[in-house]
Amino acid sequence: MKTLHFDCFAGISGDMCLGAFVDLGVDQEALTAELRKLGLEGWKLRFEKDQRNGITGIHAVVDIEGSTGHIAHDDEYEHEHGHEHHHEHEHGHDHHHEHGQDHHHEHGHEHHHKHAHNTWKEIRGIIERSRVSEGAKKRAIAIFTAIAEAEAKVHGSTVDEVAFHEVGALDSIIDIVGTAIALDMLKPDRITCGAVELGGGTVKCAHGELPVPAPATLILVEGMPVKTGGFNKEMTTPTGAGILAASVDEFISGADGVFKILKTGYGTGTRRMEKPNFLRISLRETEKGSNSTAGPWDTEILTLMEANIDDMNAEEFGFLMERLFESGALDVTFGPCTMKKSRPGTLVSVLAPPAKLEELRLCFFTHSRSIGFRETEVTRLCLKRDIETLSGSFGEARRKTVYLGGKVLRSKIEYEDRARIAGEKGITLTEAEALIKGTP
């Protein structure tokens, strides 16, 4: 099984990802040609050999023509903001934006440009309308969505209201979509990552200085093994954290089993430091006989929340389940149990992702009568899957397909859509499924 592993001992940023992928063997001309399918003007992507502490890697540089990061939009996606801001790149991005506070980031390559702010709606439209491969589109949208959700949380807005000031810059769009294209070209069976260096020191803001990591980065790395203080600069940017949050199948904080290294790539940052400033990405082949949970499936660390309850009625349990799912639970189950004094009770089990744990704890205490519950760290293995929307005379229906080792294992039409169509047409569930599957 082919595994792609991120070694972020000096952090991660978008341009460092691009450099590492090209050093790993992604064809730079094919990558650039695919990026051209975005239909964006005014940029040029260069890959330069570079050295950090005696180690050779690739430095990715996005040049913006005429010092403008203009994005060519269709008429329906005109800019919703008339103001511009200044982008200044040193080790990463110096970002000045008007999202409640001006924010200064450092990250990968040197250049100066001005550009209009770009909303999530605009960027998503650009990607969806492009001729970029479907796999790369999905990865790019997932990365942008993760960043949008973090920014919305930081600024107290909704995801659709988020305007990407720094991440909406043309060079950052190239970084993110380019990374998505590289991942789609490599098509690893799974993606892993070790502990992520966030850096240290402070980030300059309009209202003073904030400690590293930046607020959005801190949200994006929730649930990941991280470390700080290895460098006295910001080492992991929101873009880099978003790439990890949306792409990594398993974060490894300790030994990660037996494997064979196939190839390694290094992507360098611009800043020269006492410690090596680069991102290392490697392709691995898992050895037979390894006791790792690695396989042609996704593996993640989750929290199992459990409580025994004997003083709630059926309606209250139903309401509790709805609220738990709304709060981010991956799964909620109820089962019978016998409690003290031989009382019949209900075992409530909730599978919680790290990023939603606090919200689910509050929900559990608020909407159940439990005064305490147990938490256990568990490993979940699940098959890779995707969902596509089918259209026809019946309207729209979603089909979920699951994969094992990159091959289709099975697919099914979502029950809710079958039930809706059966009700609308006055037919059975079986007939509804046959109608949907008969779609050309």
GROMACS .gro file of C-alpha atoms in nm:
model
  440
    1MET     CA    1   0.000   0.000   0.000
    2LYS     CA    2   0.137   0.341  -0.103
    3THR     CA    3   0.140   0.599   0.177
    4LEU     CA    4   0.226   0.969   0.142
    5HIS     CA    5   0.380   1.104   0.464
    6PHE     CA    6   0.418   1.471   0.566
    7ASP     CA    7   0.716   1.543   0.793
    8CYS     CA    8   0.644   1.896   0.920
    9PHE     CA    9   0.939   1.936   1.157
   10ALA     CA   10   0.978   2.296   1.031
   11GLY     CA   11   0.608   2.358   0.975
   12ILE     CA   12   0.418   2.372   0.648
   13SER     CA   13   0.298   2.631   0.396
   14GLY     CA   14   0.143   2.611   0.051
   15ASP     CA   15   0.453   2.694  -0.149
   16MET     CA   16   0.665   2.450   0.052
   17CYS     CA   17   0.409   2.178  -0.039
   18LEU     CA   18   0.440   2.256  -0.411
   19GLY     CA   19   0.820   2.249  -0.395
   20ALA     CA   20   0.825   1.919  -0.207
   21PHE     CA   21   0.585   1.753  -0.451
   22VAL     CA   22   0.795   1.854  -0.752
   23ASP     CA   23   1.109   1.732  -0.575
   24LEU     CA   24   0.923   1.408  -0.505
   25GLY     CA   25   0.867   1.357  -0.877
   26VAL     CA   26   0.546   1.538  -0.977
   27ASP     CA   27   0.601   1.668  -1.332
   28GLN     CA   28   0.619   2.046  -1.305
   29GLU     CA   29   0.508   2.105  -1.664
   30ALA     CA   30   0.204   1.879  -1.622
   31LEU     CA   31   0.125   2.051  -1.289
   32THR     CA   32   0.147   2.397  -1.446
   33ALA     CA   33  -0.063   2.289  -1.745
   34GLU     CA   34  -0.335   2.161  -1.512
   35LEU     CA   35  -0.326   2.488  -1.315
   36ARG     CA   36  -0.381   2.678  -1.641
   37LYS     CA   37  -0.721   2.507  -1.660
   38LEU     CA   38  -0.836   2.733  -1.374
   39GLY     CA   39  -0.868   3.009  -1.633
   40LEU     CA   40  -0.683   3.262  -1.415
   41GLU     CA   41  -0.454   3.522  -1.567
   42GLY     CA   42  -0.147   3.710  -1.453
   43TRP     CA   43   0.069   3.443  -1.287
   44LYS     CA   44   0.374   3.233  -1.356
   45LEU     CA   45   0.496   2.937  -1.150
   46ARG     CA   46   0.869   2.872  -1.116
   47PHE     CA   47   1.053   2.587  -0.944
   48GLU     CA   48   1.410   2.658  -0.838
   49LYS     CA   49   1.670   2.426  -0.687
   50ASP     CA   50   1.769   2.553  -0.344
   51GLN     CA   51   1.966   2.442  -0.039
   52ARG     CA   52   1.895   2.459   0.333
   53ASN     CA   53   2.165   2.345   0.575
   54GLY     CA   54   2.336   2.145   0.302
   55ILE     CA   55   2.017   1.968   0.189
   56THR     CA   56   1.892   2.032  -0.164
   57GLY     CA   57   1.524   2.090  -0.226
   58ILE     CA   58   1.286   2.280  -0.453
   59HIS     CA   59   1.165   2.634  -0.391
   60ALA     CA   60   0.828   2.711  -0.554
   61VAL     CA   61   0.774   3.073  -0.656
   62VAL     CA   62   0.455   3.228  -0.790
   63ASP     CA   63   0.527   3.544  -0.989
   64ILE     CA   64   0.234   3.785  -1.028
   65GLU     CA   65   0.246   3.984  -1.352
   66GLY     CA   66   0.230   4.359  -1.314
   67SER     CA   67   0.222   4.319  -0.934
   68THR     CA   68  -0.154   4.253  -0.943
   69GLY     CA   69  -0.324   3.941  -0.827
   70HIS     CA   70  -0.627   3.994  -1.054
   71ILE     CA   71  -0.868   3.705  -1.091
   72ALA     CA   72  -1.070   3.677  -1.413
   73HIS     CA   73  -1.433   3.632  -1.305
   74ASP     CA   74  -1.751   3.552  -1.496
   75ASP     CA   75  -2.009   3.833  -1.476
   76GLU     CA   76  -2.209   3.649  -1.211
   77TYR     CA   77  -1.910   3.643  -0.979
   78GLU     CA   78  -1.817   4.008  -0.954
   79HIS     CA   79  -1.617   4.130  -0.658
   80GLU     CA   80  -1.827   4.200  -0.354
   81HIS     CA   81  -1.559   4.412  -0.190
   82GLY     CA   82  -1.407   4.721  -0.340
   83HIS     CA   83  -1.115   4.759  -0.105
   84GLU     CA   84  -0.769   4.624  -0.166
   85HIS     CA   85  -0.493   4.514   0.065
   86HIS     CA   86  -0.120   4.469   0.055
   87HIS     CA   87   0.047   4.128   0.038
   88GLU     CA   88   0.411   4.102   0.130
   89HIS     CA   89   0.594   3.769   0.124
   90GLU     CA   90   0.902   3.682   0.324
   91HIS     CA   91   0.912   3.332   0.476
   92GLY     CA   92   0.544   3.309   0.408
   93HIS     CA   93   0.271   3.568   0.371
   94ASP     CA   94   0.248   3.905   0.538
   95HIS     CA   95  -0.128   3.948   0.540
   96HIS     CA   96  -0.309   4.272   0.613
   97HIS     CA   97  -0.685   4.224   0.604
   98GLU     CA   98  -1.004   4.378   0.730
   99HIS     CA   99  -1.180   4.083   0.891
  100GLY     CA  100  -1.219   4.248   1.231
  101GLN     CA  101  -0.845   4.286   1.269
  102ASP     CA  102  -0.546   4.332   1.040
  103HIS     CA  103  -0.332   4.024   1.046
  104HIS     CA  104   0.033   3.983   0.956
  105HIS     CA  105   0.149   3.635   0.843
  106GLU     CA  106   0.488   3.520   0.724
  107HIS     CA  107   0.529   3.225   0.491
  108GLY     CA  108   0.701   3.116   0.167
  109HIS     CA  109   0.808   3.333  -0.126
  110GLU     CA  110   0.902   3.696  -0.188
  111HIS     CA  111   0.686   3.930  -0.391
  112HIS     CA  112   0.450   4.226  -0.353
  113HIS     CA  113   0.105   4.262  -0.498
  114LYS     CA  114  -0.237   4.414  -0.453
  115HIS     CA  115  -0.562   4.238  -0.526
  116ALA     CA  116  -0.932   4.257  -0.453
  117HIS     CA  117  -1.068   4.046  -0.170
  118ASN     CA  118  -1.215   3.717  -0.287
  119THR     CA  119  -1.510   3.550  -0.121
  120TRP     CA  120  -1.549   3.178  -0.070
  121LYS     CA  121  -1.836   3.191  -0.320
  122GLU     CA  122  -1.607   3.342  -0.584
  123ILE     CA  123  -1.320   3.100  -0.530
  124ARG     CA  124  -1.549   2.795  -0.519
  125GLY     CA  125  -1.710   2.910  -0.845
  126ILE     CA  126  -1.370   2.947  -1.011
  127ILE     CA  127  -1.270   2.594  -0.913
  128GLU     CA  128  -1.604   2.431  -0.997
  129ARG     CA  129  -1.625   2.596  -1.341
  130SER     CA  130  -1.267   2.509  -1.429
  131ARG     CA  131  -1.146   2.214  -1.638
  132VAL     CA  132  -0.921   2.090  -1.357
  133SER     CA  133  -0.959   1.715  -1.288
  134GLU     CA  134  -1.252   1.619  -1.066
  135GLY     CA  135  -1.026   1.463  -0.804
  136ALA     CA  136  -0.818   1.779  -0.773
  137LYS     CA  137  -1.134   1.994  -0.759
  138LYS     CA  138  -1.266   1.793  -0.465
  139ARG     CA  139  -0.936   1.819  -0.278
  140ALA     CA  140  -0.901   2.194  -0.342
  141ILE     CA  141  -1.258   2.265  -0.233
  142ALA     CA  142  -1.205   2.056   0.082
  143ILE     CA  143  -0.894   2.258   0.172
  144PHE     CA  144  -1.065   2.593   0.112
  145THR     CA  145  -1.371   2.476   0.307
  146ALA     CA  146  -1.158   2.384   0.609
  147ILE     CA  147  -0.995   2.728   0.603
  148ALA     CA  148  -1.331   2.903   0.551
  149GLU     CA  149  -1.481   2.725   0.852
  150ALA     CA  150  -1.184   2.827   1.068
  151GLU     CA  151  -1.196   3.189   0.953
  152ALA     CA  152  -1.573   3.201   1.011
  153LYS     CA  153  -1.523   3.079   1.366
  154VAL     CA  154  -1.244   3.332   1.433
  155HIS     CA  155  -1.445   3.626   1.301
  156GLY     CA  156  -1.790   3.521   1.422
  157SER     CA  157  -1.941   3.495   1.075
  158THR     CA  158  -2.091   3.222   0.858
  159VAL     CA  159  -1.884   3.023   0.609
  160ASP     CA  160  -2.060   3.183   0.311
  161GLU     CA  161  -1.980   3.531   0.447
  162VAL     CA  162  -1.608   3.463   0.475
  163ALA     CA  163  -1.396   3.675   0.243
  164PHE     CA  164  -1.053   3.523   0.184
  165HIS     CA  165  -0.823   3.818   0.210
  166GLU     CA  166  -0.485   3.647   0.238
  167VAL     CA  167  -0.591   3.304   0.111
  168GLY     CA  168  -0.785   3.467  -0.170
  169ALA     CA  169  -0.461   3.605  -0.313
  170LEU     CA  170  -0.382   3.467  -0.656
  171ASP     CA  171  -0.056   3.311  -0.540
  172SER     CA  172  -0.232   3.132  -0.252
  173ILE     CA  173  -0.498   2.997  -0.487
  174ILE     CA  174  -0.217   2.857  -0.703
  175ASP     CA  175  -0.054   2.706  -0.391
  176ILE     CA  176  -0.373   2.533  -0.275
  177VAL     CA  177  -0.508   2.414  -0.609
  178GLY     CA  178  -0.155   2.313  -0.714
  179THR     CA  179  -0.122   2.100  -0.401
  180ALA     CA  180  -0.461   1.940  -0.474
  181ILE     CA  181  -0.350   1.863  -0.830
  182ALA     CA  182  -0.023   1.707  -0.709
  183LEU     CA  183  -0.209   1.485  -0.462
  184ASP     CA  184  -0.450   1.379  -0.736
  185MET     CA  185  -0.158   1.295  -0.964
  186LEU     CA  186   0.016   1.084  -0.698
  187LYS     CA  187  -0.308   0.915  -0.582
  188PRO     CA  188  -0.169   0.768  -0.256
  189ASP     CA  189  -0.374   0.498  -0.084
  190ARG     CA  190  -0.353   0.701   0.235
  191ILE     CA  191  -0.189   1.016   0.371
  192THR     CA  192  -0.022   1.040   0.711
  193CYS     CA  193   0.151   1.314   0.908
  194GLY     CA  194   0.372   1.334   1.216
  195ALA     CA  195   0.386   1.611   1.477
  196VAL     CA  196   0.349   1.957   1.322
  197GLU     CA  197   0.582   2.240   1.424
  198LEU     CA  198   0.382   2.560   1.471
  199GLY     CA  199   0.675   2.785   1.561
  200GLY     CA  200   0.691   3.050   1.828
  201GLY     CA  201   0.718   3.420   1.893
  202THR     CA  202   0.444   3.658   1.789
  203VAL     CA  203   0.252   3.772   1.482
  204LYS     CA  204   0.214   4.147   1.420
  205CYS     CA  205  -0.144   4.271   1.402
  206ALA     CA  206  -0.301   4.614   1.367
  207HIS     CA  207  -0.399   4.608   1.734
  208GLY     CA  208  -0.064   4.482   1.860
  209GLU     CA  209   0.098   4.141   1.857
  210LEU     CA  210  -0.056   3.797   1.895
  211PRO     CA  211   0.126   3.480   1.993
  212VAL     CA  212   0.194   3.214   1.731
  213PRO     CA  213   0.003   3.022   1.602
  214ALA     CA  214  -0.241   3.256   1.430
  215PRO     CA  215  -0.607   3.216   1.541
  216ALA     CA  216  -0.723   3.037   1.223
  217THR     CA  217  -0.421   2.805   1.232
  218LEU     CA  218  -0.496   2.714   1.592
  219ILE     CA  219  -0.849   2.606   1.497
  220LEU     CA  220  -0.731   2.411   1.193
  221VAL     CA  221  -0.477   2.205   1.389
  222GLU     CA  222  -0.726   2.096   1.655
  223GLY     CA  223  -0.687   1.721   1.706
  224MET     CA  224  -0.343   1.707   1.540
  225PRO     CA  225  -0.020   1.626   1.727
  226VAL     CA  226   0.162   1.960   1.732
  227LYS     CA  227   0.466   2.120   1.893
  228THR     CA  228   0.580   2.477   1.946
  229GLY     CA  229   0.899   2.665   2.022
  230GLY     CA  230   1.132   2.486   1.780
  231PHE     CA  231   1.153   2.812   1.584
  232ASN     CA  232   1.091   3.167   1.698
  233LYS     CA  233   0.881   3.245   1.389
  234GLU     CA  234   0.544   3.141   1.251
  235MET     CA  235   0.619   2.810   1.076
  236THR     CA  236   0.273   2.670   0.999
  237THR     CA  237   0.043   2.904   0.807
  238PRO     CA  238  -0.336   2.880   0.775
  239THR     CA  239  -0.290   2.750   0.420
  240GLY     CA  240  -0.051   2.477   0.537
  241ALA     CA  241  -0.277   2.383   0.828
  242GLY     CA  242  -0.577   2.372   0.592
  243ILE     CA  243  -0.395   2.134   0.358
  244LEU     CA  244  -0.327   1.897   0.647
  245ALA     CA  245  -0.676   1.926   0.797
  246ALA     CA  246  -0.844   1.838   0.467
  247SER     CA  247  -0.599   1.580   0.333
  248VAL     CA  248  -0.443   1.370   0.609
  249ASP     CA  249  -0.605   1.035   0.689
  250GLU     CA  250  -0.401   0.963   1.002
  251PHE     CA  251  -0.189   1.176   1.234
  252ILE     CA  252   0.092   0.981   1.399
  253SER     CA  253   0.238   1.104   1.727
  254GLY     CA  254   0.467   0.805   1.789
  255ALA     CA  255   0.604   0.501   1.608
  256ASP     CA  256   0.413   0.433   1.288
  257GLY     CA  257   0.489   0.070   1.210
  258VAL     CA  258   0.719  -0.092   0.954
  259PHE     CA  259   0.747   0.058   0.606
  260LYS     CA  260   0.979   0.098   0.309
  261ILE     CA  261   1.081   0.447   0.192
  262LEU     CA  262   1.028   0.475  -0.184
  263LYS     CA  263   1.117   0.840  -0.244
  264THR     CA  264   1.155   1.168  -0.054
  265GLY     CA  265   1.103   1.529  -0.161
  266TYR     CA  266   1.205   1.858   0.005
  267GLY     CA  267   1.023   2.190  -0.036
  268THR     CA  268   1.216   2.491   0.094
  269GLY     CA  269   1.092   2.814   0.245
  270THR     CA  270   1.255   3.147   0.164
  271ARG     CA  271   1.393   3.238   0.504
  272ARG     CA  272   1.742   3.112   0.586
  273MET     CA  273   1.768   3.006   0.949
  274GLU     CA  274   2.002   2.819   1.180
  275LYS     CA  275   1.776   2.516   1.158
  276PRO     CA  276   1.676   2.367   0.821
  277ASN     CA  277   1.368   2.543   0.688
  278PHE     CA  278   1.199   2.289   0.462
  279LEU     CA  279   0.904   2.051   0.439
  280ARG     CA  280   0.982   1.684   0.380
  281ILE     CA  281   0.732   1.457   0.204
  282SER     CA  282   0.795   1.089   0.146
  283LEU     CA  283   0.629   0.802  -0.038
  284ARG     CA  284   0.623   0.480   0.163
  285GLU     CA  285   0.530   0.120   0.105
  286THR     CA  286   0.394  -0.062   0.410
  287GLU     CA  287   0.582  -0.384   0.482
  288LYS     CA  288   0.400  -0.711   0.525
  289GLY     CA  289   0.385  -0.820   0.886
  290SER     CA  290   0.365  -0.467   1.020
  291ASN     CA  291   0.151  -0.433   1.331
  292SER     CA  292   0.032  -0.094   1.212
  293THR     CA  293  -0.337  -0.031   1.139
  294ALA     CA  294  -0.229   0.083   0.793
  295GLY     CA  295  -0.434  -0.057   0.507
  296PRO     CA  296  -0.643   0.046   0.207
  297TRP     CA  297  -0.872   0.241   0.438
  298ASP     CA  298  -0.877   0.558   0.643
  299THR     CA  299  -0.757   0.543   1.002
  300GLU     CA  300  -0.826   0.812   1.261
  301ILE     CA  301  -0.819   0.862   1.636
  302LEU     CA  302  -1.160   0.949   1.783
  303THR     CA  303  -1.320   0.973   2.126
  304LEU     CA  304  -1.596   0.738   2.240
  305MET     CA  305  -1.831   0.907   2.489
  306GLU     CA  306  -2.058   0.674   2.690
  307ALA     CA  307  -2.317   0.711   2.965
  308ASN     CA  308  -2.574   0.482   3.130
  309ILE     CA  309  -2.908   0.660   3.175
  310ASP     CA  310  -3.225   0.531   3.348
  311ASP     CA  311  -3.438   0.844   3.394
  312MET     CA  312  -3.516   0.967   3.039
  313ASN     CA  313  -3.816   0.882   2.821
  314ALA     CA  314  -3.816   0.787   2.451
  315GLU     CA  315  -3.893   1.139   2.328
  316GLU     CA  316  -3.601   1.282   2.528
  317PHE     CA  317  -3.364   1.022   2.383
  318GLY     CA  318  -3.478   1.106   2.031
  319PHE     CA  319  -3.422   1.477   2.092
  320LEU     CA  320  -3.078   1.405   2.242
  321MET     CA  321  -2.972   1.209   1.933
  322GLU     CA  322  -3.076   1.493   1.701
  323ARG     CA  323  -2.883   1.751   1.905
  324LEU     CA  324  -2.571   1.531   1.920
  325PHE     CA  325  -2.563   1.489   1.543
  326GLU     CA  326  -2.614   1.864   1.499
  327SER     CA  327  -2.317   1.922   1.732
  328GLY     CA  328  -2.085   1.714   1.514
  329ALA     CA  329  -2.116   1.352   1.634
  330LEU     CA  330  -2.004   1.098   1.376
  331ASP     CA  331  -2.228   0.828   1.522
  332VAL     CA  332  -2.484   0.800   1.805
  333THR     CA  333  -2.627   0.468   1.925
  334PHE     CA  334  -2.860   0.362   2.206
  335GLY     CA  335  -2.854   0.015   2.357
  336PRO     CA  336  -3.024  -0.158   2.653
  337CYS     CA  337  -2.831  -0.212   2.976
  338THR     CA  338  -2.906  -0.316   3.334
  339MET     CA  339  -2.805  -0.063   3.598
  340LYS     CA  340  -2.780  -0.072   3.977
  341LYS     CA  341  -3.080  -0.205   4.170
  342SER     CA  342  -3.158  -0.410   3.856
  343ARG     CA  343  -3.308  -0.106   3.683
  344PRO     CA  344  -3.335  -0.121   3.303
  345GLY     CA  345  -3.138   0.161   3.143
  346THR     CA  346  -3.002   0.285   2.813
  347LEU     CA  347  -2.636   0.292   2.712
  348VAL     CA  348  -2.571   0.608   2.508
  349SER     CA  349  -2.260   0.588   2.286
  350VAL     CA  350  -2.128   0.886   2.091
  351LEU     CA  351  -1.835   0.881   1.847
  352ALA     CA  352  -1.672   1.224   1.857
  353PRO     CA  353  -1.404   1.379   1.631
  354PRO     CA  354  -1.138   1.580   1.821
  355ALA     CA  355  -1.248   1.914   1.673
  356LYS     CA  356  -1.606   1.870   1.801
  357LEU     CA  357  -1.532   1.722   2.142
  358GLU     CA  358  -1.597   2.030   2.355
  359GLU     CA  359  -1.920   2.110   2.171
  360LEU     CA  360  -2.041   1.751   2.216
  361ARG     CA  361  -1.955   1.750   2.587
  362LEU     CA  362  -2.167   2.059   2.638
  363CYS     CA  363  -2.449   1.907   2.431
  364PHE     CA  364  -2.437   1.582   2.632
  365PHE     CA  365  -2.469   1.761   2.965
  366THR     CA  366  -2.732   2.007   2.835
  367HIS     CA  367  -2.971   1.768   2.662
  368SER     CA  368  -2.940   1.449   2.868
  369ARG     CA  369  -3.001   1.388   3.237
  370SER     CA  370  -2.661   1.230   3.280
  371ILE     CA  371  -2.437   1.393   3.540
  372GLY     CA  372  -2.127   1.220   3.406
  373PHE     CA  373  -2.001   1.011   3.116
  374ARG     CA  374  -1.693   0.810   3.020
  375GLU     CA  375  -1.448   0.901   2.745
  376THR     CA  376  -1.218   0.651   2.572
  377GLU     CA  377  -0.975   0.713   2.286
  378VAL     CA  378  -1.052   0.472   2.002
  379THR     CA  379  -0.912   0.400   1.657
  380ARG     CA  380  -1.163   0.399   1.373
  381LEU     CA  381  -1.090   0.229   1.042
  382CYS     CA  382  -1.327   0.311   0.757
  383LEU     CA  383  -1.335   0.273   0.383
  384LYS     CA  384  -1.272   0.569   0.156
  385ARG     CA  385  -1.591   0.701   0.002
  386ASP     CA  386  -1.735   0.973  -0.216
  387ILE     CA  387  -2.085   1.100  -0.289
  388GLU     CA  388  -2.208   1.209  -0.631
  389THR     CA  389  -2.540   1.366  -0.726
  390LEU     CA  390  -2.746   1.198  -0.998
  391SER     CA  391  -3.007   1.396  -1.195
  392GLY     CA  392  -3.305   1.277  -1.395
  393SER     CA  393  -3.684   1.286  -1.427
  394PHE     CA  394  -3.699   1.209  -1.053
  395GLY     CA  395  -3.505   1.523  -0.965
  396GLU     CA  396  -3.179   1.465  -0.781
  397ALA     CA  397  -3.048   1.175  -0.574
  398ARG     CA  398  -2.717   1.109  -0.401
  399ARG     CA  399  -2.514   0.794  -0.463
  400LYS     CA  400  -2.245   0.690  -0.214
  401THR     CA  401  -1.956   0.480  -0.345
  402VAL     CA  402  -1.701   0.308  -0.119
  403TYR     CA  403  -1.353   0.197  -0.222
  404LEU     CA  404  -1.105  -0.066  -0.106
  405GLY     CA  405  -0.750  -0.021  -0.226
  406GLY     CA  406  -0.858   0.232  -0.488
  407LYS     CA  407  -1.114  -0.007  -0.641
  408VAL     CA  408  -1.492   0.036  -0.618
  409LEU     CA  409  -1.627  -0.205  -0.357
  410ARG     CA  410  -1.996  -0.113  -0.367
  411SER     CA  411  -2.234   0.180  -0.404
  412LYS     CA  412  -2.585   0.267  -0.290
  413ILE     CA  413  -2.845   0.536  -0.336
  414GLU     CA  414  -2.900   0.729  -0.013
  415TYR     CA  415  -3.214   0.615   0.169
  416GLU     CA  416  -3.353   0.966   0.221
  417ASP     CA  417  -3.351   1.030  -0.154
  418ARG     CA  418  -3.506   0.691  -0.238
  419ALA     CA  419  -3.779   0.750   0.022
  420ARG     CA  420  -3.851   1.102  -0.105
  421ILE     CA  421  -3.877   0.992  -0.468
  422ALA     CA  422  -4.091   0.688  -0.375
  423GLY     CA  423  -4.331   0.918  -0.191
  424GLU     CA  424  -4.344   1.173  -0.472
  425LYS     CA  425  -4.401   0.909  -0.743
  426GLY     CA  426  -4.626   0.678  -0.540
  427ILE     CA  427  -4.392   0.383  -0.595
  428THR     CA  428  -4.195   0.142  -0.374
  429LEU     CA  429  -3.839   0.196  -0.250
  430THR     CA  430  -3.719  -0.078  -0.484
  431GLU     CA  431  -3.889   0.087  -0.782
  432ALA     CA  432  -3.745   0.424  -0.684
  433GLU     CA  433  -3.393   0.279  -0.673
  434ALA     CA  434  -3.441   0.118  -1.015
  435LEU     CA  435  -3.563   0.451  -1.153
  436ILE     CA  436  -3.258   0.634  -1.019
  437LYS     CA  437  -3.008   0.369  -1.132
  438GLY     CA  438  -3.159   0.372  -1.478
  439THR     CA  439  -3.032   0.730  -1.519
  440PRO     CA  440  -2.797   0.751  -1.820
   0.00000   0.00000   0.00000
